[in-house]
Coordinates of C-alpha atoms in Angstrom, one line a residue:
Chain A
M1 CA 17.7 5.6 29.8
S2 CA 20.2 3.1 28.0
K3 CA 16.9 1.7 25.8
F4 CA 15.9 5.1 25.0
F5 CA 19.5 5.9 23.6
N6 CA 19.4 2.5 21.7
K7 CA 16.0 3.4 20.1
F8 CA 17.4 6.4 19.4
L9 CA 20.4 5.3 17.6
Y10 CA 18.3 2.7 15.7
A11 CA 16.0 5.8 14.2
V12 CA 19.2 7.6 13.3
L13 CA 20.6 4.6 11.5
T14 CA 17.5 3.9 9.6
I15 CA 17.3 8.0 8.8
F16 CA 20.9 7.3 7.6
M17 CA 19.9 4.4 5.8
A18 CA 17.1 5.8 3.8
L19 CA 19.1 9.1 3.0
T20 CA 21.8 7.1 1.5
A21 CA 20.0 4.8 -0.5
I22 CA 18.0 7.7 -2.3
F23 CA 20.8 9.6 -2.7
F24 CA 22.6 6.8 -4.9
V25 CA 19.6 5.3 -6.4
I26 CA 18.0 8.6 -7.7
R27 CA 21.9 9.6 -9.1
L28 CA 22.5 6.2 -10.8
S29 CA 18.8 6.1 -12.6
P30 CA 18.9 7.0 -16.1
G31 CA 18.1 10.5 -17.0
D32 CA 19.9 13.8 -16.5
P33 CA 18.4 16.7 -15.0
V34 CA 20.9 19.4 -16.7
E35 CA 19.6 18.2 -20.3
T36 CA 16.2 18.6 -18.7
V37 CA 16.9 22.1 -17.7
L38 CA 18.9 23.5 -20.9
G39 CA 16.9 21.5 -23.8
Q40 CA 18.1 19.5 -26.6
R41 CA 20.0 22.4 -28.1
A42 CA 22.5 23.4 -25.5
T43 CA 26.0 23.4 -26.3
Q44 CA 28.6 21.3 -24.7
E45 CA 29.9 24.5 -22.5
E46 CA 26.8 25.4 -21.3
I47 CA 26.1 22.0 -20.1
I48 CA 29.5 21.9 -18.3
K49 CA 28.9 25.2 -16.9
L50 CA 25.4 24.5 -15.5
K51 CA 27.0 21.1 -14.1
T52 CA 29.9 22.9 -12.2
Q53 CA 27.0 25.5 -11.1
L54 CA 25.1 22.5 -9.6
G55 CA 28.2 20.5 -8.1
L56 CA 27.0 17.7 -10.7
N57 CA 30.6 17.5 -12.3
L58 CA 32.1 16.0 -8.8
P59 CA 32.5 12.2 -8.6
L60 CA 29.6 10.5 -7.0
M61 CA 31.4 10.3 -3.4
S62 CA 32.5 14.2 -3.1
Q63 CA 28.8 15.0 -3.9
Y64 CA 27.6 12.7 -1.1
K65 CA 30.3 14.6 1.2
V66 CA 29.0 18.0 -0.1
F67 CA 25.2 16.7 0.7
L68 CA 25.8 15.1 4.1
T69 CA 27.8 18.2 5.5
G70 CA 25.0 20.3 4.0
L71 CA 22.6 18.4 5.9
A72 CA 24.9 18.5 9.0
K73 CA 24.1 22.5 8.8
G74 CA 20.3 22.1 8.0
D75 CA 21.0 23.2 4.6
L76 CA 19.3 21.0 1.8
G77 CA 20.3 23.0 -1.2
K78 CA 18.5 24.3 -4.1
T79 CA 16.2 23.2 -6.7
I80 CA 17.6 22.2 -9.9
F81 CA 14.6 24.0 -11.9
G82 CA 14.4 27.7 -10.9
A83 CA 17.4 27.4 -8.4
K84 CA 14.6 27.8 -5.2
D85 CA 15.7 27.1 -1.6
V86 CA 14.3 23.5 -1.0
K87 CA 13.6 24.2 2.5
G88 CA 11.7 27.3 1.8
L89 CA 9.9 25.1 -0.8
L90 CA 9.2 22.3 1.5
K91 CA 7.7 24.8 3.7
E92 CA 5.3 26.1 1.6
R93 CA 3.9 22.8 0.3
M94 CA 4.1 21.2 3.6
K95 CA 0.7 22.5 5.1
P96 CA -1.9 20.8 2.8
T97 CA -0.1 17.7 3.1
I98 CA 0.2 17.8 7.0
V99 CA -3.4 19.0 7.0
L100 CA -4.7 16.0 4.8
A101 CA -2.8 13.5 6.5
A102 CA -3.2 14.5 10.1
V103 CA -7.2 15.1 9.6
S104 CA -7.8 12.0 7.8
V105 CA -5.7 9.8 10.3
T106 CA -7.8 11.2 13.1
L107 CA -10.9 11.0 11.8
S108 CA -10.5 7.2 10.5
A109 CA -9.2 6.6 13.9
S110 CA -12.1 7.8 15.8
I111 CA -14.7 6.6 13.2
G112 CA -13.0 2.8 13.2
M113 CA -12.6 2.7 16.4
F114 CA -16.3 3.8 17.3
L115 CA -17.6 1.8 14.7
G116 CA -15.6 -1.4 15.5
V117 CA -16.4 -1.3 19.4
L118 CA -20.0 -1.2 18.4
A119 CA -19.8 -3.8 16.0
G120 CA -17.6 -6.0 18.7
Y121 CA -20.3 -5.3 21.4
K122 CA -23.5 -6.5 18.9
K123 CA -21.3 -9.5 17.6
N124 CA -23.1 -11.3 14.9
K125 CA -26.2 -9.1 15.0
G126 CA -27.5 -6.8 12.5
F127 CA -24.9 -3.8 13.0
D128 CA -22.4 -6.5 12.9
K129 CA -23.2 -7.7 9.7
F130 CA -23.9 -4.7 8.1
S131 CA -20.8 -3.1 9.1
R132 CA -18.6 -6.1 7.8
I133 CA -20.2 -5.5 4.5
I134 CA -19.4 -1.9 4.5
S135 CA -16.2 -2.5 5.3
L136 CA -15.4 -5.0 2.4
F137 CA -16.8 -2.5 0.1
A138 CA -14.7 0.4 1.3
L139 CA -11.6 -1.9 1.5
S140 CA -12.4 -2.7 -2.2
F141 CA -12.3 0.4 -4.0
P142 CA -8.5 1.7 -3.9
I143 CA -8.2 5.5 -3.6
F144 CA -7.7 6.5 -7.4
S145 CA -10.9 4.6 -8.2
L146 CA -12.9 6.0 -5.4
A147 CA -12.0 9.7 -5.6
P148 CA -13.5 9.6 -9.5
L149 CA -16.6 8.0 -8.2
L150 CA -17.0 10.4 -5.5
V151 CA -16.3 13.5 -7.8
L152 CA -18.9 12.2 -10.1
L153 CA -21.1 11.9 -7.0
F154 CA -20.8 14.8 -5.0
S155 CA -19.3 17.5 -7.9
I156 CA -21.3 16.6 -10.9
K157 CA -24.4 15.0 -9.8
L158 CA -25.0 16.7 -6.5
N159 CA -22.8 19.8 -7.5
L160 CA -21.9 20.1 -3.8
F161 CA -18.0 20.4 -4.0
P162 CA -15.6 21.8 -6.4
V163 CA -14.0 19.4 -8.3
S164 CA -10.2 20.3 -7.9
E165 CA -9.3 23.4 -5.9
W166 CA -7.5 24.2 -3.0
G167 CA -7.6 26.8 -0.5
D168 CA -10.9 26.5 1.2
L169 CA -12.2 24.2 3.7
K170 CA -14.8 23.0 1.5
H171 CA -12.4 21.7 -0.9
L172 CA -10.8 19.3 1.8
F173 CA -14.1 17.6 2.0
L174 CA -13.7 15.2 -1.1
P175 CA -10.1 14.6 -0.7
I176 CA -10.4 13.6 3.0
L177 CA -13.2 11.6 2.4
S178 CA -11.8 9.3 -0.3
L179 CA -8.9 8.7 2.4
V180 CA -10.7 8.3 5.1
I181 CA -13.1 5.6 3.8
P182 CA -10.7 2.8 3.3
L183 CA -8.6 3.6 6.3
S184 CA -11.6 3.6 8.9
A185 CA -12.6 0.7 7.6
I186 CA -9.1 -1.1 8.3
I187 CA -9.1 0.3 12.0
M188 CA -12.8 -0.9 12.3
R189 CA -12.2 -4.4 11.4
V190 CA -8.7 -4.7 14.0
T191 CA -10.5 -3.0 16.6
R192 CA -13.7 -5.4 16.4
N193 CA -11.4 -8.1 16.5
K194 CA -9.1 -7.0 19.3
Y195 CA -12.4 -6.1 21.1
L196 CA -13.9 -9.7 20.8
E197 CA -10.5 -11.2 22.1
E198 CA -10.2 -9.1 25.3
A199 CA -14.1 -9.2 25.9
N200 CA -13.7 -12.9 26.2
S201 CA -10.6 -12.8 28.6
Q202 CA -10.5 -13.7 32.0
W203 CA -10.1 -10.6 33.3
V204 CA -13.3 -9.3 31.8
M205 CA -15.3 -12.1 33.5
V206 CA -13.9 -11.4 36.9
V207 CA -14.6 -7.8 36.5
K208 CA -18.1 -8.7 35.8
A209 CA -18.8 -10.9 38.4
K210 CA -17.6 -8.3 40.7
G211 CA -20.2 -6.4 39.3
M212 CA -18.6 -3.5 37.3
G213 CA -20.9 -1.2 35.3
E214 CA -21.0 -2.0 31.6
V215 CA -19.8 1.0 30.6
S216 CA -16.6 1.1 33.0
I217 CA -16.0 -2.2 31.4
L218 CA -16.3 -1.1 28.1
L219 CA -13.7 1.6 28.9
R220 CA -11.3 -0.6 30.1
I221 CA -11.2 -3.0 27.3
L222 CA -11.2 -0.2 25.2
K223 CA -7.7 0.9 27.2
V224 CA -6.1 -2.6 26.6
C225 CA -7.2 -2.6 22.6
L226 CA -5.6 1.0 22.5
P227 CA -2.0 -0.1 21.6
T228 CA -3.1 -2.6 19.1
I229 CA -4.9 0.0 16.9
L230 CA -1.9 2.6 17.5
N231 CA 0.2 0.3 15.9
I232 CA -2.3 -0.1 13.1
V233 CA -2.3 3.3 12.7
S234 CA 1.5 3.7 12.6
I235 CA 1.7 0.9 9.8
Q236 CA -0.9 2.4 8.0
L237 CA 0.8 5.9 8.0
S238 CA 3.1 4.8 5.1
V239 CA -0.1 4.0 3.3
V240 CA -1.6 7.4 4.1
I241 CA 1.9 9.0 2.9
A242 CA 1.5 7.1 -0.4
G243 CA -2.3 7.9 -0.2
T244 CA -1.9 11.3 -0.1
M245 CA 0.4 11.4 -3.0
I246 CA -2.3 9.8 -5.0
T247 CA -4.8 12.3 -3.8
E248 CA -2.7 15.4 -4.6
T249 CA -2.8 14.5 -8.0
I250 CA -6.0 13.5 -8.3
F251 CA -7.4 16.8 -6.9
D252 CA -4.3 19.3 -7.7
I253 CA -3.5 20.0 -4.4
P254 CA 0.1 21.5 -4.0
G255 CA 1.1 19.4 -1.3
M256 CA 4.4 17.3 -0.7
G257 CA 3.1 14.6 -2.4
S258 CA 2.8 15.9 -5.7
L259 CA 6.2 17.8 -5.6
L260 CA 7.6 14.7 -4.6
F261 CA 6.0 13.5 -7.9
D262 CA 7.1 16.3 -9.8
G263 CA 10.8 16.1 -8.4
I264 CA 11.1 12.3 -9.4
Q265 CA 9.8 13.0 -13.0
N266 CA 12.3 15.6 -13.6
R267 CA 15.0 14.3 -11.7
D268 CA 15.5 17.4 -9.6
Y269 CA 17.5 15.6 -6.9
P270 CA 17.4 18.1 -4.0
I271 CA 13.8 18.2 -3.9
V272 CA 13.2 14.4 -3.7
Q273 CA 15.9 14.4 -1.2
G274 CA 14.4 16.9 0.8
V275 CA 10.8 15.2 1.0
I276 CA 12.3 11.9 1.9
I277 CA 14.2 13.4 4.7
Y278 CA 11.1 14.9 6.0
S279 CA 8.9 12.2 5.5
T280 CA 11.1 9.7 7.2
V281 CA 12.0 11.9 10.0
T282 CA 8.2 12.4 10.5
Y283 CA 7.3 9.1 10.3
M284 CA 10.3 7.9 12.6
L285 CA 9.0 10.2 15.2
I286 CA 5.6 9.4 15.2
Y287 CA 6.5 5.8 15.2
F288 CA 8.7 6.4 18.7
I289 CA 5.7 8.2 20.2
I290 CA 3.5 5.5 19.5
D291 CA 5.8 3.0 20.8
Y292 CA 6.0 5.0 24.5
V293 CA 2.4 5.7 24.3
N294 CA 1.7 2.2 23.7
E295 CA 4.3 1.3 26.9
W296 CA 2.7 4.0 28.8
I297 CA -0.9 2.6 28.3
D298 CA -0.4 -1.1 28.6
P299 CA 3.0 -2.1 30.3
R300 CA 2.7 -5.6 28.9
T301 CA 3.9 -4.5 25.3
Q302 CA 7.4 -3.8 26.7
S303 CA 9.2 -6.6 25.4
Chain B
M1 CA -13.1 -32.6 9.9
S2 CA -16.4 -31.6 9.3
R3 CA -16.4 -28.2 9.0
K4 CA -18.4 -26.4 6.5
L5 CA -17.3 -24.2 4.0
T6 CA -18.4 -20.4 5.0
K7 CA -20.7 -18.7 3.3
E8 CA -17.8 -15.9 2.7
M9 CA -16.1 -18.7 1.0
K10 CA -18.8 -19.5 -0.9
W11 CA -19.7 -16.2 -2.5
G12 CA -15.8 -15.2 -2.8
G13 CA -15.3 -18.6 -4.7
G14 CA -18.2 -17.8 -6.8
I15 CA -17.0 -14.3 -7.7
L16 CA -13.6 -15.3 -8.5
S17 CA -14.8 -18.2 -10.6
L18 CA -16.7 -15.7 -12.9
Y19 CA -13.7 -13.8 -13.2
A20 CA -11.9 -16.7 -14.1
I21 CA -13.9 -18.2 -16.4
W22 CA -14.1 -14.3 -18.0
A23 CA -10.5 -14.2 -18.4
L24 CA -10.3 -17.7 -20.0
C25 CA -12.9 -16.7 -22.8
W26 CA -10.5 -14.0 -23.2
F27 CA -7.6 -16.0 -23.8
V28 CA -9.5 -18.2 -26.2
Y29 CA -10.8 -15.1 -28.0
R30 CA -7.6 -13.4 -28.3
Y31 CA -5.7 -16.3 -29.3
F32 CA -7.8 -18.9 -31.2
L33 CA -10.9 -16.9 -32.1
K34 CA -9.8 -13.6 -33.6
G35 CA -6.3 -13.8 -33.5
S36 CA -3.8 -16.9 -33.6
I37 CA -0.8 -17.7 -31.4
G38 CA 2.0 -16.0 -33.3
Q39 CA -0.3 -12.9 -33.6
P40 CA -2.7 -12.3 -30.8
Y41 CA -5.7 -10.2 -31.1
V42 CA -4.9 -6.6 -29.9
P43 CA -8.1 -4.4 -29.3
T44 CA -8.6 -2.1 -32.5
L45 CA -8.6 2.0 -32.4
D46 CA -11.9 3.6 -34.1
M47 CA -12.3 7.3 -34.0
Q48 CA -15.9 6.7 -35.0
T49 CA -16.7 5.0 -31.7
E50 CA -14.9 7.1 -29.3
L51 CA -16.3 7.6 -26.0
A52 CA -19.5 5.6 -27.3
L53 CA -22.0 4.8 -24.4
P54 CA -22.7 1.4 -23.6
F55 CA -25.1 -0.8 -25.6
S56 CA -24.5 1.8 -28.4
K57 CA -22.8 1.3 -32.1
G58 CA -22.7 -2.3 -31.5
L59 CA -20.2 -2.4 -28.2
F60 CA -21.7 -3.5 -25.1
L61 CA -20.0 -1.4 -22.7
G62 CA -19.1 1.3 -24.9
A63 CA -15.7 2.3 -25.8
D64 CA -12.8 4.1 -24.3
L65 CA -11.1 7.4 -25.3
L66 CA -9.3 5.8 -28.3
G67 CA -12.7 4.0 -29.3
R68 CA -11.3 0.7 -28.5
S69 CA -14.4 -1.5 -27.0
L70 CA -14.3 -1.3 -23.4
L71 CA -15.2 -4.8 -23.2
E72 CA -12.2 -5.9 -24.8
V73 CA -9.9 -3.4 -23.0
L74 CA -11.3 -4.5 -19.5
S75 CA -10.5 -7.9 -20.4
A76 CA -6.8 -7.6 -21.7
G77 CA -6.5 -5.4 -18.2
L78 CA -8.0 -8.6 -16.4
T79 CA -5.7 -11.0 -17.7
Y80 CA -2.6 -8.5 -17.2
S81 CA -3.4 -7.8 -13.8
L82 CA -4.2 -11.4 -12.8
T83 CA -1.0 -12.6 -14.3
I84 CA 1.2 -9.9 -12.6
S85 CA -0.6 -10.3 -9.1
I86 CA -0.1 -14.1 -9.4
I87 CA 3.6 -14.1 -10.3
V88 CA 4.2 -11.5 -7.6
T89 CA 2.2 -12.9 -4.9
F90 CA 4.1 -16.4 -5.3
A91 CA 7.5 -15.1 -5.8
T92 CA 7.0 -12.3 -2.4
A93 CA 5.7 -15.4 -0.2
S94 CA 8.6 -17.1 -1.4
I95 CA 10.9 -14.8 -0.3
G96 CA 9.1 -13.7 2.9
I97 CA 8.9 -17.4 4.3
F98 CA 12.6 -17.8 3.4
M99 CA 13.7 -14.8 5.0
G100 CA 11.0 -14.7 7.7
Y101 CA 12.5 -18.2 8.8
M102 CA 15.9 -16.9 8.8
A103 CA 15.4 -13.9 10.9
V104 CA 14.2 -16.3 13.8
K105 CA 16.8 -19.1 13.0
G106 CA 20.0 -17.3 11.7
P107 CA 23.0 -15.7 13.7
N108 CA 22.4 -12.5 15.4
W109 CA 24.0 -10.1 12.6
V110 CA 21.3 -12.0 10.3
K111 CA 18.4 -10.8 12.5
L112 CA 19.5 -7.1 13.1
G113 CA 20.1 -6.8 9.3
F114 CA 16.5 -8.2 9.0
D115 CA 15.1 -5.8 11.3
L116 CA 16.8 -2.7 9.7
L117 CA 16.1 -3.9 6.3
I118 CA 12.3 -4.3 7.2
N119 CA 12.3 -0.9 8.5
L120 CA 13.8 0.4 6.0
I121 CA 11.3 -1.0 3.2
F122 CA 8.4 0.0 5.7
I123 CA 9.4 3.6 6.2
F124 CA 9.8 4.3 2.5
P125 CA 6.3 4.9 0.8
S126 CA 6.2 1.7 -1.4
I127 CA 5.2 3.7 -4.4
L128 CA 8.3 5.4 -4.3
I129 CA 11.0 2.5 -4.3
A130 CA 8.9 1.5 -6.9
I131 CA 9.2 4.5 -9.1
M132 CA 12.8 4.5 -8.3
I133 CA 13.2 0.7 -9.4
M134 CA 10.9 1.7 -12.5
A135 CA 13.2 4.7 -13.5
V136 CA 16.6 2.3 -13.1
T137 CA 14.9 -0.6 -15.1
G138 CA 12.5 1.4 -17.4
Q139 CA 8.9 0.9 -18.0
S140 CA 8.9 -3.0 -18.7
M141 CA 6.9 -5.9 -17.3
K142 CA 10.2 -7.2 -15.9
G143 CA 10.5 -4.1 -13.7
L144 CA 7.3 -3.8 -12.6
I145 CA 7.4 -7.0 -11.1
F146 CA 10.6 -6.9 -9.7
A147 CA 9.4 -3.4 -8.2
L148 CA 6.4 -5.0 -6.6
I149 CA 8.6 -8.0 -5.3
V150 CA 11.0 -5.4 -3.8
T151 CA 8.3 -3.8 -1.7
G152 CA 5.9 -6.5 -1.1
W153 CA 8.2 -9.5 0.6
T154 CA 8.5 -7.6 3.8
G155 CA 4.9 -8.4 4.9
Y156 CA 5.0 -12.1 4.4
A157 CA 8.4 -12.1 6.1
K158 CA 7.0 -10.4 9.1
I159 CA 4.0 -13.0 9.4
A160 CA 6.7 -15.9 8.4
R161 CA 9.1 -14.8 11.3
G162 CA 6.0 -14.8 13.9
E163 CA 4.6 -18.4 12.6
S164 CA 8.0 -19.6 12.6
K165 CA 9.0 -18.6 16.4
R166 CA 5.5 -20.2 17.6
V167 CA 6.0 -23.3 15.7
L168 CA 9.6 -23.8 16.3
A169 CA 8.4 -23.6 20.4
L170 CA 6.0 -26.6 19.9
T171 CA 6.7 -30.1 21.3
Y172 CA 6.6 -32.4 17.9
V173 CA 9.6 -30.0 16.8
E174 CA 11.4 -30.3 19.6
G175 CA 10.9 -34.2 19.3
A176 CA 11.9 -34.5 15.5
R177 CA 15.3 -32.4 16.7
A178 CA 15.8 -35.0 19.3
I179 CA 15.6 -37.9 16.6
G180 CA 18.2 -36.0 14.8
I181 CA 16.4 -34.2 12.0
G182 CA 18.5 -32.1 9.6
E183 CA 18.5 -28.3 9.1
I184 CA 17.3 -28.5 5.5
R185 CA 14.6 -31.2 5.9
L186 CA 13.5 -29.6 9.3
F187 CA 12.6 -26.5 7.0
F188 CA 11.0 -28.2 4.3
R189 CA 8.9 -31.3 6.0
I190 CA 8.0 -29.5 9.1
I191 CA 8.3 -25.8 9.4
I192 CA 6.5 -25.2 5.8
P193 CA 3.7 -27.5 6.5
A194 CA 3.0 -25.8 9.8
I195 CA 3.1 -22.2 8.8
L196 CA 1.3 -22.8 5.0
P197 CA -2.7 -22.2 6.3
V198 CA -1.5 -19.3 7.3
M199 CA 0.4 -17.9 4.3
I200 CA -2.3 -19.1 2.2
V201 CA -4.9 -16.9 4.0
N202 CA -2.3 -14.0 3.3
M203 CA -1.4 -14.7 0.0
V204 CA -5.1 -14.6 -1.4
L205 CA -5.5 -11.3 0.5
G206 CA -2.3 -10.4 -1.0
I207 CA -3.1 -10.9 -4.3
S208 CA -5.7 -7.9 -4.0
G209 CA -3.0 -6.2 -2.8
V210 CA -0.8 -6.3 -5.6
I211 CA -3.9 -5.6 -7.9
I212 CA -4.2 -2.5 -6.1
S213 CA -0.2 -1.6 -6.1
E214 CA 0.2 -2.1 -9.6
A215 CA -3.3 -0.2 -10.5
S216 CA -1.6 3.0 -8.5
L217 CA 1.6 2.9 -10.3
G218 CA -0.5 2.6 -13.6
F219 CA -2.7 5.4 -12.6
L220 CA 0.5 7.5 -11.9
G221 CA 1.7 6.8 -15.3
L222 CA 4.1 4.1 -14.4
G223 CA 2.4 1.0 -15.5
A224 CA 4.2 -1.3 -18.0
S225 CA 1.0 -1.7 -20.2
P226 CA -1.6 0.3 -21.5
Y227 CA -4.2 -2.1 -20.5
S228 CA -3.5 -1.7 -16.9
W229 CA -6.8 -1.0 -15.2
G230 CA -4.8 2.4 -13.3
A231 CA -3.7 3.7 -16.3
M232 CA -7.4 3.4 -17.8
L233 CA -8.7 4.9 -14.7
G234 CA -6.0 7.5 -15.1
A235 CA -7.2 8.7 -18.6
A236 CA -10.8 7.8 -17.7
K237 CA -10.4 10.9 -15.1
T238 CA -9.4 13.3 -17.8
V239 CA -13.2 12.5 -19.2
L240 CA -15.2 12.2 -16.5
L241 CA -17.6 14.9 -17.5
E242 CA -17.8 13.6 -20.6
A243 CA -18.0 9.7 -20.4
P244 CA -18.7 9.1 -16.7
H245 CA -19.6 5.6 -17.7
I246 CA -15.9 4.4 -18.2
A247 CA -14.4 5.4 -14.8
M248 CA -17.6 3.9 -13.2
I249 CA -17.3 0.6 -15.3
L250 CA -13.3 0.2 -14.5
S251 CA -14.1 1.2 -10.8
L252 CA -16.8 -1.7 -10.3
T253 CA -14.9 -4.3 -12.1
M254 CA -12.0 -4.0 -10.0
A255 CA -13.8 -3.6 -7.2
G256 CA -15.5 -6.6 -7.8
L257 CA -12.4 -8.6 -8.3
I258 CA -11.0 -7.2 -4.9
I259 CA -14.3 -8.0 -3.1
G260 CA -14.2 -11.6 -4.4
L261 CA -10.5 -12.4 -3.5
N262 CA -11.2 -10.4 0.1
L263 CA -13.9 -12.4 0.8
L264 CA -12.3 -15.8 0.0
G265 CA -9.5 -14.6 2.0
D266 CA -11.8 -13.8 5.1
G267 CA -13.5 -16.9 4.7
L268 CA -10.5 -19.2 4.3
R269 CA -9.1 -17.5 7.6
D270 CA -12.5 -18.4 9.4
Y271 CA -11.8 -21.7 8.1
L272 CA -8.8 -22.5 9.2
D273 CA -8.4 -20.6 12.3
P274 CA -9.2 -23.1 15.3
N275 CA -9.9 -20.3 17.8
E276 CA -13.0 -19.6 16.2
N277 CA -14.7 -22.6 16.8

């Protein structure tokens, strides 16, 4: 139990540091949101009035205090542009991003694991070599160069999917495909290598000698490989977050990524803070769940 | 050692040397043939050739949105992206080796701080950190390089930490300690040569990572140069219907370079890995 407590404390500390860093960095970076809202011709009084209204006239440390007390009550403040409730805005924009990230991560994990085990099982045979070349290509087209090519092929040449709309299942296809291709290639490579490492180990030899069937050996090896694969997934998660941001801007998806990008461009502090809070907390949560699942699957990972 | 060069290394090396020759040709063309050292040649804008197709209007690869020869713009982007990625890779690897070693050898508070810092940089989407830094420093080459270094060193540090731990437990390190080797000498003469092979493999693979990060920033409009491949792809995306060749040529050129680097890195890893043979 004290171990759990330690980890929890660690997570809270990390999230707190992330929040503090984001709070100060975005306020210290040049650019003033009030000027952007009011435009160039605003009078001094108007500027001061809006600043007082938003609480931006206070010294930095008092602003920080206000921010933290608000956060403790679960209040994320209002946006500077349009004075919308940040929490409501985030709830609205969360769905596309979560759908995008969750579907592409699960799909990539299943495809990557399946192909990886298959490639490891048929080591140095035709399929293994073929999959190596395919994964090399998949890893060499970054998302923003892959996505235009996919649009060219599927939307313009074959006319199968619309270019940039949101709402239908059909519109999910291209964004998810552009996220799944590189991610599944990485997971496939890791799975293949880990599978080979385990398949050559002594315990597999013993189980084989005792006459266990091929399929049950395969399943056991897979179970041992699972923690490594889950670790890679958790590391890749921050890549996926960045990836969804780019995919959302490419395909005009109204998600958290595009919200964050606009927030940074306009210096809309509460939006940026809100998105960061949500993404760090989610990330930490998944990170810890994976950690516990790993220990549960393979107690050896407990260190 | 009679290990043969792997097929991957040959292919990767071949592809990379083609790119190196290309970059060199552009360098000579830019500074000595068309321009001079004081006044380097810049691809010219031309309304007449806007979005020209390949092999038309006397242009080998056609022209981009502003009517600049696509071949020239691509070459400028190649040298730009190679310069940045090589500088950033060397800087991040050096910082990473040092920090990773300190995380093993340093006092407890260094270890804890290291863990926290790495986690912090890891959970932040790296693009976000880069955007923040670029916002503070302005969109300049210096700012871009700094941003890429800040987000890039943690990967090397993690590897260096693991490797240092492994090497420090070896008998010959203990032997060196027994004859009274100094701390600094231990680091430079024993640890660094021992962990260098692994680091070099990761540096080769890391160069392609930096190229991708730089291009993603360029794509989001945060690049430091109009010749950034990412920025050009972002512009090409807007004319995908009228001139699909621009996006295709750009993607393929970038993919070729990354394939070359990945092949060489993978090949080197197999070549240096004693477990494989």
